[in-house]
């Protein structure tokens, strides 16, 4: 661990003891990122010898925090199987973990266990844990650790420098709090799965028919998940068999006090329709279990057997249940990350952008256009989403400049041009501190680079410029030339395209410019 971090141990421990006062956790530990990529124990209270000194990123605890970027709690050994061993090894049965994110990466986390009187952790505890995380981030900023540091932007315009110094400090602080606020409010609501995500989870159903004696398997959703059921069976089922299977499932859900309404269903026949139909007599036993991953409520796995399943079949069934839980976990992780990123991006461009609706509209148009072009180029879904978010926030640095004084000016001074050329630097700093991550920030930093090396702020050339930035540069130029609310007299679209094509190989990536032309021409033809 860095000596600079170890020197802070008394203050780190003092903050951690706040868990005892505000959350009433009887045990707490602080882990921070070490130089070897693992998370090392810095300080703790209440734990005995079972506390781990070092944890790898692939461990279930940091893995969950890296995937979801949100605090979470587990109230019981059997609530989420992947954490059962961690809880058991420490002699605890309740866990709350809060991530400490700095510049888009997990710099550490707080690991809390148990409360007096076996009380469960709840949403209020998550809010309190986030306040402690903010204290750690403030401490890191004062000591310039884990990328937390003041941002200094220098140029020759005294007035603009004063505006930037004040506004940057204000906006970086806002950007930090956005993540905490969103993760402790919007994203803590009960997670749900889309129909497409549920269908992907249900792909494992045919595999469960390989269990000894299994004739039918189903993945059912209730309550907020809209009452859908996906069934896979070894052969066509008679209506009586379907009714019996659902009846056994309904009895199980009613005992738990849950809803049992099924509004729609689908049937898979992975082995074809040649076998004799399954009658009610063939379904002797139905085993059901809730899918508890990620805090989802209302998902149930059910398997019908011809005979009472033996120990081997039950062991395999538990294995398949864990596989489904992991699939749900990954689906929710992708959905939650995308949702939080969108909300953070929206916060970065509001409310100040409301003063300049043309800048707000420009950002939204560029984001949409860049997303379309990225898909047209055949980039993967994750990369397209990164580019879309980068398009939305690419001009956030403009809000910290003396923007109202230079907008629509026919000529600007050298000092004002220097300010304009700093907006990718300022924007990238804001984006990194917001939690959107280094990949989005790097695209924002480079979106005014030119392939001939004459762009700013770093004079990068060709493939040194990330493809997302090359895409944004073309989309932004096209929108600036054609939009009715632009700072210049709008051009016809065909003339704007011609200018972009002529700039291929100099200002713009020639191949992407050509693909952009093809995309727009195809859209017109359609």
Coordinates of N, CA and C in Angstrom, one line a residue, residues 234-445:
X234 N -40.4 -32.0 -22.6 CA -39.8 -33.0 -23.4 C -40.7 -33.4 -24.6
X235 N -42.0 -33.0 -24.5 CA -43.0 -33.4 -25.5 C -44.1 -32.4 -25.4
X236 N -45.0 -32.4 -26.4 CA -46.2 -31.5 -26.2 C -47.0 -31.9 -24.9
X237 N -47.6 -30.9 -24.3 CA -48.3 -31.1 -23.1 C -49.8 -31.0 -23.3
X238 N -50.6 -31.9 -22.7 CA -52.0 -31.7 -22.8 C -52.4 -30.5 -21.9
X239 N -53.6 -29.9 -22.2 CA -54.0 -28.8 -21.4 C -54.1 -29.2 -19.9
X240 N -54.6 -30.4 -19.7 CA -54.7 -30.9 -18.3 C -53.4 -30.9 -17.6
X241 N -52.3 -31.3 -18.3 CA -51.0 -31.3 -17.8 C -50.5 -29.9 -17.5
X242 N -50.7 -29.0 -18.4 CA -50.4 -27.6 -18.2 C -51.1 -27.0 -16.9
X243 N -52.4 -27.3 -16.8 CA -53.1 -26.8 -15.7 C -52.6 -27.4 -14.4
X244 N -52.3 -28.7 -14.4 CA -51.8 -29.3 -13.2 C -50.4 -28.7 -12.8
X245 N -49.5 -28.5 -13.8 CA -48.2 -27.9 -13.5 C -48.4 -26.5 -12.9
X246 N -49.2 -25.7 -13.5 CA -49.4 -24.4 -13.0 C -50.1 -24.4 -11.6
X247 N -51.0 -25.4 -11.4 CA -51.7 -25.5 -10.1 C -50.7 -25.7 -9.0
X248 N -49.7 -26.6 -9.3 CA -48.7 -26.9 -8.2 C -47.8 -25.6 -8.0
X249 N -47.5 -24.9 -9.0 CA -46.7 -23.7 -8.9 C -47.6 -22.6 -8.1
X250 N -48.9 -22.5 -8.4 CA -49.7 -21.6 -7.7 C -49.8 -21.9 -6.2
X251 N -49.9 -23.1 -5.9 CA -50.0 -23.5 -4.5 C -48.7 -23.1 -3.8
X252 N -47.6 -23.3 -4.5 CA -46.3 -22.9 -3.8 C -46.2 -21.4 -3.6
X253 N -46.6 -20.6 -4.6 CA -46.5 -19.1 -4.5 C -47.5 -18.6 -3.4
X254 N -48.7 -19.2 -3.4 CA -49.7 -18.7 -2.4 C -49.2 -19.0 -1.0
X255 N -48.5 -20.1 -0.7 CA -47.9 -20.4 0.6 C -46.9 -19.3 1.0
X256 N -46.3 -18.7 0.0 CA -45.3 -17.7 0.3 C -45.9 -16.3 0.4
X257 N -47.2 -16.2 0.1 CA -47.9 -15.0 0.1 C -47.7 -14.1 -1.1
X258 N -47.3 -14.7 -2.2 CA -47.0 -14.0 -3.4 C -48.2 -14.1 -4.4
X259 N -48.2 -13.2 -5.4 CA -49.1 -13.3 -6.5 C -48.9 -14.6 -7.3
X260 N -49.9 -15.1 -7.9 CA -49.7 -16.3 -8.8 C -50.4 -16.1 -10.2
X261 N -50.6 -14.9 -10.5 CA -51.3 -14.6 -11.8 C -50.4 -14.8 -13.0
X262 N -50.8 -15.5 -14.0 CA -50.0 -15.7 -15.2 C -50.8 -15.1 -16.4
X263 N -50.3 -14.1 -17.0 CA -51.1 -13.4 -18.1 C -50.7 -13.9 -19.5
X264 N -49.5 -14.5 -19.6 CA -49.1 -14.9 -20.9 C -48.0 -16.0 -20.7
X265 N -47.9 -16.9 -21.7 CA -47.0 -18.0 -21.6 C -46.5 -18.4 -23.0
X266 N -45.3 -19.1 -23.0 CA -44.8 -19.6 -24.3 C -44.2 -21.0 -24.0
X267 N -44.2 -21.9 -25.0 CA -43.8 -23.3 -24.8 C -42.7 -23.6 -25.8
X268 N -41.6 -24.2 -25.3 CA -40.5 -24.7 -26.2 C -40.6 -26.2 -26.2
X269 N -40.3 -26.8 -27.4 CA -40.2 -28.2 -27.5 C -38.8 -28.6 -28.1
X270 N -37.8 -28.5 -27.3 CA -36.4 -28.7 -27.8 C -36.2 -30.1 -28.4
X271 N -37.0 -31.1 -28.0 CA -36.8 -32.4 -28.5 C -37.8 -32.8 -29.6
X272 N -38.5 -31.8 -30.1 CA -39.5 -32.0 -31.2 C -40.9 -32.4 -30.6
X273 N -41.8 -32.7 -31.6 CA -43.2 -33.0 -31.3 C -43.5 -34.5 -31.5
X274 N -42.5 -35.3 -31.8 CA -42.8 -36.7 -32.2 C -43.3 -37.5 -31.0
X275 N -42.8 -37.2 -29.8 CA -43.1 -38.0 -28.6 C -44.6 -37.9 -28.2
X276 N -45.0 -38.9 -27.5 CA -46.4 -38.8 -27.0 C -46.6 -37.7 -26.1
X277 N -47.8 -37.0 -26.1 CA -48.1 -35.9 -25.3 C -47.9 -36.2 -23.8
X278 N -47.5 -35.2 -23.0 CA -47.3 -35.4 -21.6 C -48.6 -35.2 -20.9
X279 N -49.0 -36.2 -20.1 CA -50.3 -36.2 -19.4 C -50.1 -35.8 -18.0
X280 N -51.1 -35.4 -17.2 CA -51.0 -35.0 -15.8 C -50.3 -36.1 -15.0
X281 N -50.5 -37.4 -15.4 CA -50.0 -38.5 -14.6 C -48.5 -38.5 -14.6
X282 N -47.8 -37.9 -15.6 CA -46.4 -38.0 -15.7 C -45.7 -36.9 -14.9
X283 N -46.5 -36.0 -14.4 CA -45.9 -34.9 -13.5 C -46.2 -35.2 -12.1
X284 N -45.3 -36.0 -11.4 CA -45.6 -36.4 -10.1 C -45.1 -35.4 -9.0
X285 N -44.0 -34.8 -9.3 CA -43.4 -33.8 -8.4 C -43.0 -32.6 -9.1
X286 N -43.2 -31.4 -8.5 CA -42.8 -30.1 -9.0 C -42.0 -29.4 -7.9
X287 N -40.7 -29.1 -8.2 CA -39.8 -28.4 -7.3 C -39.7 -26.9 -7.8
X288 N -39.9 -25.9 -7.0 CA -39.9 -24.5 -7.3 C -38.9 -23.8 -6.4
X289 N -38.2 -22.8 -6.9 CA -37.3 -22.0 -6.1 C -37.3 -20.6 -6.6
X290 N -37.2 -19.6 -5.8 CA -37.1 -18.2 -6.2 C -35.7 -17.9 -6.8
X291 N -35.7 -17.0 -7.8 CA -34.4 -16.5 -8.3 C -34.2 -15.2 -7.6
X292 N -33.2 -15.2 -6.7 CA -33.0 -14.0 -5.8 C -31.9 -13.1 -6.2
X293 N -31.2 -13.3 -7.3 CA -30.1 -12.5 -7.7 C -30.4 -11.0 -7.9
X294 N -29.6 -10.2 -7.5 CA -29.7 -8.7 -7.8 C -30.9 -8.0 -7.2
X295 N -31.5 -8.7 -6.2 CA -32.7 -8.0 -5.5 C -34.0 -8.1 -6.3
X296 N -34.0 -8.9 -7.4 CA -35.2 -9.1 -8.2 C -36.2 -9.8 -7.4
X297 N -37.5 -9.4 -7.5 CA -38.5 -10.0 -6.8 C -39.5 -10.5 -7.8
X298 N -40.0 -11.8 -7.7 CA -41.1 -12.3 -8.5 C -40.6 -13.3 -9.6
X299 N -39.3 -13.7 -9.6 CA -38.9 -14.7 -10.5 C -38.8 -16.1 -9.9
X300 N -39.3 -17.1 -10.6 CA -39.4 -18.5 -10.0 C -39.0 -19.5 -11.0
X301 N -38.1 -20.4 -10.6 CA -37.7 -21.5 -11.5 C -38.5 -22.8 -11.0
X302 N -39.2 -23.5 -11.9 CA -39.9 -24.7 -11.5 C -39.5 -25.8 -12.4
X303 N -39.4 -27.0 -11.9 CA -39.1 -28.2 -12.7 C -40.1 -29.4 -12.3
X304 N -40.7 -30.0 -13.3 CA -41.6 -31.1 -13.0 C -41.0 -32.4 -13.3
X305 N -41.1 -33.4 -12.4 CA -40.4 -34.7 -12.5 C -41.5 -35.8 -12.6
X306 N -41.1 -36.9 -13.4 CA -41.9 -38.1 -13.4 C -41.9 -38.8 -12.1
X307 N -40.9 -38.7 -11.4 CA -40.7 -39.4 -10.1 C -40.0 -38.5 -9.1
X308 N -40.0 -38.8 -7.9 CA -39.4 -38.0 -6.9 C -37.9 -37.9 -7.2
X309 N -37.3 -36.7 -7.4 CA -35.9 -36.6 -7.8 C -35.0 -37.1 -6.7
X310 N -33.9 -37.8 -7.1 CA -32.9 -38.3 -6.2 C -31.9 -37.1 -5.8
X311 N -30.9 -37.5 -5.0 CA -30.0 -36.5 -4.5 C -29.2 -35.9 -5.6
X312 N -28.8 -36.7 -6.6 CA -28.0 -36.2 -7.8 C -28.9 -35.2 -8.5
X313 N -30.1 -35.4 -8.8 CA -31.0 -34.5 -9.5 C -31.1 -33.2 -8.8
X314 N -31.3 -33.3 -7.5 CA -31.5 -32.0 -6.7 C -30.2 -31.2 -6.7
X315 N -29.0 -31.9 -6.6 CA -27.7 -31.2 -6.7 C -27.6 -30.4 -8.0
X316 N -27.9 -31.1 -9.1 CA -27.8 -30.5 -10.4 C -28.8 -29.3 -10.5
X317 N -30.0 -29.5 -10.0 CA -31.0 -28.4 -10.0 C -30.5 -27.2 -9.3
X318 N -29.8 -27.3 -8.2 CA -29.2 -26.2 -7.4 C -28.1 -25.5 -8.3
X319 N -27.4 -26.3 -9.0 CA -26.3 -25.8 -9.9 C -27.0 -24.9 -11.0
X320 N -28.1 -25.4 -11.6 CA -28.7 -24.7 -12.7 C -29.3 -23.4 -12.1
X321 N -29.8 -23.4 -10.9 CA -30.4 -22.2 -10.3 C -29.3 -21.2 -10.1
X322 N -28.1 -21.6 -9.7 CA -27.0 -20.6 -9.6 C -26.7 -20.0 -11.0
X323 N -26.7 -20.9 -12.0 CA -26.4 -20.4 -13.3 C -27.4 -19.3 -13.8
X324 N -28.7 -19.5 -13.5 CA -29.7 -18.6 -13.8 C -29.5 -17.3 -13.0
X325 N -29.2 -17.4 -11.7 CA -28.9 -16.2 -10.9 C -27.8 -15.4 -11.5
X326 N -26.7 -16.1 -11.9 CA -25.6 -15.3 -12.5 C -26.0 -14.6 -13.8
X327 N -26.9 -15.3 -14.6 CA -27.3 -14.7 -15.8 C -28.2 -13.4 -15.5
X328 N -29.1 -13.5 -14.5 CA -29.9 -12.4 -14.1 C -29.0 -11.3 -13.6
X329 N -28.0 -11.6 -12.8 CA -27.1 -10.6 -12.3 C -26.4 -9.8 -13.4
X330 N -26.0 -10.5 -14.4 CA -25.3 -9.8 -15.5 C -26.3 -9.0 -16.3
X331 N -27.5 -9.5 -16.5 CA -28.5 -8.7 -17.3 C -28.8 -7.4 -16.5
X332 N -29.0 -7.5 -15.2 CA -29.3 -6.4 -14.4 C -28.2 -5.4 -14.3
X333 N -26.9 -5.9 -14.3 CA -25.8 -5.1 -14.3 C -25.7 -4.2 -15.5
X334 N -25.9 -4.8 -16.7 CA -25.9 -4.0 -17.9 C -27.0 -2.9 -17.9
X335 N -28.2 -3.4 -17.5 CA -29.3 -2.4 -17.5 C -29.1 -1.3 -16.5
X336 N -28.6 -1.6 -15.3 CA -28.4 -0.6 -14.3 C -27.3 0.4 -14.7
X337 N -26.2 -0.1 -15.2 CA -25.1 0.7 -15.6 C -25.6 1.7 -16.7
X338 N -26.3 1.2 -17.7 CA -26.8 2.0 -18.7 C -27.7 3.1 -18.2
X339 N -28.6 2.7 -17.3 CA -29.6 3.7 -16.7 C -28.8 4.8 -15.9
X340 N -27.9 4.4 -15.1 CA -27.2 5.4 -14.3 C -26.3 6.3 -15.1
X341 N -25.7 5.7 -16.2 CA -24.8 6.6 -17.1 C -25.7 7.6 -17.7
X342 N -26.9 7.2 -18.2 CA -27.8 8.2 -18.8 C -28.2 9.3 -17.9
X343 N -28.5 9.0 -16.6 CA -28.9 10.0 -15.6 C -27.7 10.9 -15.3
X344 N -26.5 10.4 -15.2 CA -25.4 11.2 -14.9 C -25.1 12.2 -16.1
X345 N -25.2 11.7 -17.3 CA -25.0 12.5 -18.5 C -26.0 13.6 -18.5
X346 N -27.3 13.3 -18.2 CA -28.3 14.3 -18.2 C -28.1 15.4 -17.1
X347 N -27.6 14.9 -16.0 CA -27.2 15.9 -14.9 C -26.1 16.8 -15.3
X348 N -25.1 16.3 -16.1 CA -24.0 17.1 -16.5 C -24.4 18.2 -17.5
X349 N -25.4 18.0 -18.3 CA -25.8 19.0 -19.3 C -27.0 19.8 -18.8
X350 N -27.5 19.6 -17.6 CA -28.5 20.4 -17.0 C -28.1 20.8 -15.6
X351 N -28.6 22.0 -15.0 CA -29.5 22.9 -15.7 C -28.9 24.0 -16.5
X352 N -27.5 24.1 -16.4 CA -26.9 25.3 -17.0 C -27.1 25.3 -18.5
X353 N -27.2 24.1 -19.2 CA -27.5 24.1 -20.6 C -28.8 24.7 -20.9
X354 N -29.7 24.7 -20.0 CA -31.1 25.3 -20.2 C -31.0 26.8 -20.6
X355 N -29.9 27.5 -20.2 CA -29.7 28.8 -20.5 C -29.3 29.0 -22.0
X356 N -28.8 27.9 -22.6 CA -28.4 27.9 -24.0 C -29.1 26.7 -24.7
X357 N -30.3 26.8 -25.0 CA -31.1 25.7 -25.6 C -30.4 25.2 -26.9
X358 N -29.8 26.1 -27.6 CA -29.1 25.6 -28.9 C -28.0 24.6 -28.6
X359 N -27.3 24.9 -27.4 CA -26.2 24.0 -27.1 C -26.7 22.6 -26.6
X360 N -27.8 22.7 -25.8 CA -28.5 21.5 -25.4 C -29.0 20.7 -26.5
X361 N -29.7 21.3 -27.5 CA -30.2 20.6 -28.6 C -29.1 20.1 -29.5
X362 N -28.0 20.8 -29.6 CA -26.9 20.4 -30.4 C -26.3 19.1 -29.8
X363 N -26.2 19.0 -28.5 CA -25.6 17.9 -27.8 C -26.5 16.6 -28.0
X364 N -27.8 16.8 -27.9 CA -28.8 15.7 -28.2 C -28.7 15.2 -29.6
X365 N -28.7 16.1 -30.6 CA -28.6 15.7 -32.0 C -27.3 15.0 -32.3
X366 N -26.2 15.5 -31.8 CA -24.9 14.9 -32.0 C -24.9 13.5 -31.4
X367 N -25.5 13.3 -30.2 CA -25.5 12.0 -29.6 C -26.3 11.0 -30.4
X368 N -27.5 11.4 -30.9 CA -28.3 10.5 -31.7 C -27.6 10.2 -33.0
X369 N -27.1 11.2 -33.6 CA -26.4 10.9 -34.9 C -25.2 10.0 -34.8
X370 N -24.4 10.3 -33.7 CA -23.2 9.5 -33.5 C -23.6 8.0 -33.2
X371 N -24.7 7.8 -32.4 CA -25.1 6.5 -32.1 C -25.5 5.7 -33.4
X372 N -26.2 6.4 -34.3 CA -26.6 5.8 -35.6 C -25.4 5.5 -36.4
X373 N -24.4 6.4 -36.5 CA -23.2 6.1 -37.3 C -22.4 5.0 -36.7
X374 N -22.3 4.9 -35.4 CA -21.6 3.8 -34.8 C -22.2 2.5 -35.1
X375 N -23.5 2.4 -35.1 CA -24.2 1.2 -35.5 C -24.0 0.9 -36.9
X376 N -24.1 1.9 -37.8 CA -23.9 1.7 -39.2 C -22.5 1.2 -39.5
X377 N -21.5 1.6 -38.7 CA -20.1 1.1 -38.9 C -20.0 -0.3 -38.4
X378 N -21.0 -0.9 -37.7 CA -20.9 -2.2 -37.2 C -20.2 -2.4 -35.9
X379 N -20.1 -1.3 -35.1 CA -19.5 -1.4 -33.8 C -20.4 -2.2 -32.8
X380 N -19.8 -2.8 -31.8 CA -20.6 -3.6 -30.9 C -21.5 -2.7 -30.0
X381 N -22.5 -3.3 -29.4 CA -23.5 -2.6 -28.6 C -22.9 -1.7 -27.5
X382 N -21.9 -2.3 -26.8 CA -21.2 -1.5 -25.7 C -20.5 -0.3 -26.2
X383 N -19.8 -0.5 -27.3 CA -19.1 0.7 -27.9 C -20.0 1.7 -28.4
X384 N -21.1 1.3 -29.0 CA -22.1 2.2 -29.5 C -22.7 3.0 -28.3
X385 N -23.0 2.4 -27.2 CA -23.5 3.1 -26.1 C -22.5 4.0 -25.5
X386 N -21.3 3.7 -25.4 CA -20.2 4.6 -24.9 C -20.2 5.9 -25.8
X387 N -20.3 5.7 -27.1 CA -20.2 6.8 -28.1 C -21.5 7.7 -27.9
X388 N -22.6 7.0 -27.7 CA -23.8 7.8 -27.6 C -23.8 8.7 -26.3
X389 N -23.3 8.1 -25.2 CA -23.2 8.9 -24.0 C -22.1 10.0 -24.2
X390 N -21.0 9.7 -24.8 CA -20.0 10.7 -25.1 C -20.5 11.9 -25.9
X391 N -21.4 11.5 -26.9 CA -22.0 12.6 -27.7 C -22.9 13.5 -26.9
X392 N -23.5 12.9 -25.9 CA -24.4 13.7 -25.0 C -23.7 14.7 -24.2
X393 N -22.5 14.4 -23.8 CA -21.7 15.2 -22.8 C -20.5 15.8 -23.5
X394 N -20.3 15.8 -24.8 CA -19.1 16.2 -25.4 C -18.8 17.7 -25.2
X395 N -19.8 18.5 -25.0 CA -19.6 19.9 -24.9 C -19.8 20.4 -23.4
X396 N -19.8 19.5 -22.4 CA -20.0 20.0 -21.1 C -19.0 21.0 -20.6
X397 N -17.8 21.0 -21.2 CA -16.7 21.9 -20.9 C -17.1 23.4 -21.2
X398 N -18.0 23.5 -22.2 CA -18.4 24.9 -22.7 C -19.1 25.6 -21.6
X399 N -19.8 24.9 -20.7 CA -20.6 25.6 -19.6 C -19.7 26.3 -18.7
X400 N -18.4 26.0 -18.6 CA -17.5 26.6 -17.6 C -16.8 27.8 -18.2
X401 N -17.0 28.1 -19.5 CA -16.3 29.2 -20.2 C -17.2 30.4 -20.1
X402 N -16.7 31.5 -20.5 CA -17.5 32.7 -20.6 C -18.4 32.6 -21.9
X403 N -19.2 31.6 -21.9 CA -19.9 31.2 -23.2 C -20.8 32.3 -23.7
X404 N -21.6 32.9 -22.8 CA -22.6 33.9 -23.3 C -21.9 35.1 -24.0
X405 N -20.6 35.3 -23.6 CA -19.9 36.5 -24.2 C -19.3 36.2 -25.5
X406 N -19.1 35.0 -25.9 CA -18.4 34.7 -27.2 C -19.4 34.0 -28.2
X407 N -20.5 33.5 -27.7 CA -21.4 32.9 -28.6 C -22.0 33.8 -29.7
X408 N -21.9 33.4 -30.9 CA -22.4 34.2 -32.1 C -21.5 35.4 -32.4
X409 N -20.4 35.5 -31.8 CA -19.4 36.6 -32.2 C -18.8 36.2 -33.5
X410 N -18.8 37.2 -34.4 CA -18.2 36.9 -35.8 C -16.7 36.7 -35.7
X411 N -16.0 37.4 -34.8 CA -14.6 37.3 -34.5 C -14.3 37.2 -33.0
X412 N -13.4 36.3 -32.7 CA -13.1 36.2 -31.3 C -11.6 36.4 -31.1
X413 N -11.2 36.9 -29.9 CA -9.8 37.2 -29.7 C -9.0 35.9 -29.5
X414 N -7.7 36.0 -29.5 CA -6.8 34.9 -29.3 C -7.0 34.3 -27.9
X415 N -7.3 35.1 -26.9 CA -7.5 34.6 -25.6 C -8.8 33.8 -25.5
X416 N -9.9 34.4 -26.2 CA -11.1 33.7 -26.3 C -11.0 32.3 -27.0
X417 N -10.2 32.3 -28.1 CA -10.0 31.0 -28.8 C -9.3 30.0 -27.9
X418 N -8.3 30.5 -27.1 CA -7.7 29.6 -26.1 C -8.7 29.0 -25.2
X419 N -9.7 29.8 -24.7 CA -10.7 29.3 -23.9 C -11.5 28.2 -24.6
X420 N -11.9 28.5 -25.8 CA -12.7 27.5 -26.6 C -11.9 26.2 -26.7
X421 N -10.6 26.3 -27.0 CA -9.8 25.1 -27.2 C -9.6 24.3 -25.9
X422 N -9.9 25.0 -24.7 CA -9.7 24.2 -23.5 C -11.0 23.5 -23.1
X423 N -12.1 23.7 -23.8 CA -13.3 23.0 -23.4 C -13.3 21.5 -23.5
X424 N -12.5 20.8 -24.4 CA -12.4 19.4 -24.3 C -11.7 18.9 -23.0
X425 N -10.6 19.7 -22.6 CA -9.9 19.4 -21.4 C -10.8 19.5 -20.1
X426 N -11.5 20.6 -20.1 CA -12.4 20.8 -18.9 C -13.5 19.8 -18.9
X427 N -14.1 19.5 -20.1 CA -15.2 18.5 -20.2 C -14.8 17.1 -19.8
X428 N -13.5 16.7 -20.3 CA -13.0 15.4 -19.9 C -12.8 15.3 -18.4
X429 N -12.4 16.4 -17.8 CA -12.2 16.3 -16.3 C -13.5 16.2 -15.6
X430 N -14.5 16.9 -16.1 CA -15.9 16.7 -15.5 C -16.4 15.3 -15.7
X431 N -16.3 14.8 -16.9 CA -16.8 13.5 -17.2 C -16.1 12.4 -16.3
X432 N -14.8 12.5 -16.2 CA -14.1 11.5 -15.4 C -14.6 11.5 -13.9
X433 N -14.7 12.7 -13.4 CA -15.2 12.8 -12.0 C -16.6 12.5 -11.8
X434 N -17.4 12.5 -12.9 CA -18.8 12.2 -12.7 C -19.1 10.7 -12.5
X435 N -18.2 9.8 -12.9 CA -18.4 8.4 -12.8 C -18.7 7.8 -14.1
X436 N -18.8 8.5 -15.2 CA -19.0 7.9 -16.5 C -17.8 7.1 -17.0
X437 N -16.7 7.4 -16.4 CA -15.5 6.5 -16.8 C -14.5 7.1 -17.7
X438 N -13.4 6.5 -17.8 CA -12.3 7.1 -18.6 C -12.5 6.9 -20.1
X439 N -13.2 5.9 -20.5 CA -13.4 5.7 -21.9 C -14.3 6.8 -22.5
X440 N -15.4 7.2 -21.8 CA -16.2 8.3 -22.3 C -15.4 9.6 -22.2
X441 N -14.7 9.8 -21.1 CA -13.9 11.0 -20.9 C -12.9 11.2 -22.0
X442 N -12.2 10.1 -22.5 CA -11.2 10.2 -23.5 C -11.8 10.6 -24.8
X443 N -13.0 10.1 -25.1 CA -13.6 10.5 -26.4 C -13.9 12.0 -26.3
X444 N -14.4 12.5 -25.2 CA -14.7 13.9 -25.0 C -13.4 14.7 -25.2
X445 N -12.3 14.2 -24.6 CA -11.1 14.9 -24.7 C -10.6 15.1 -26.1

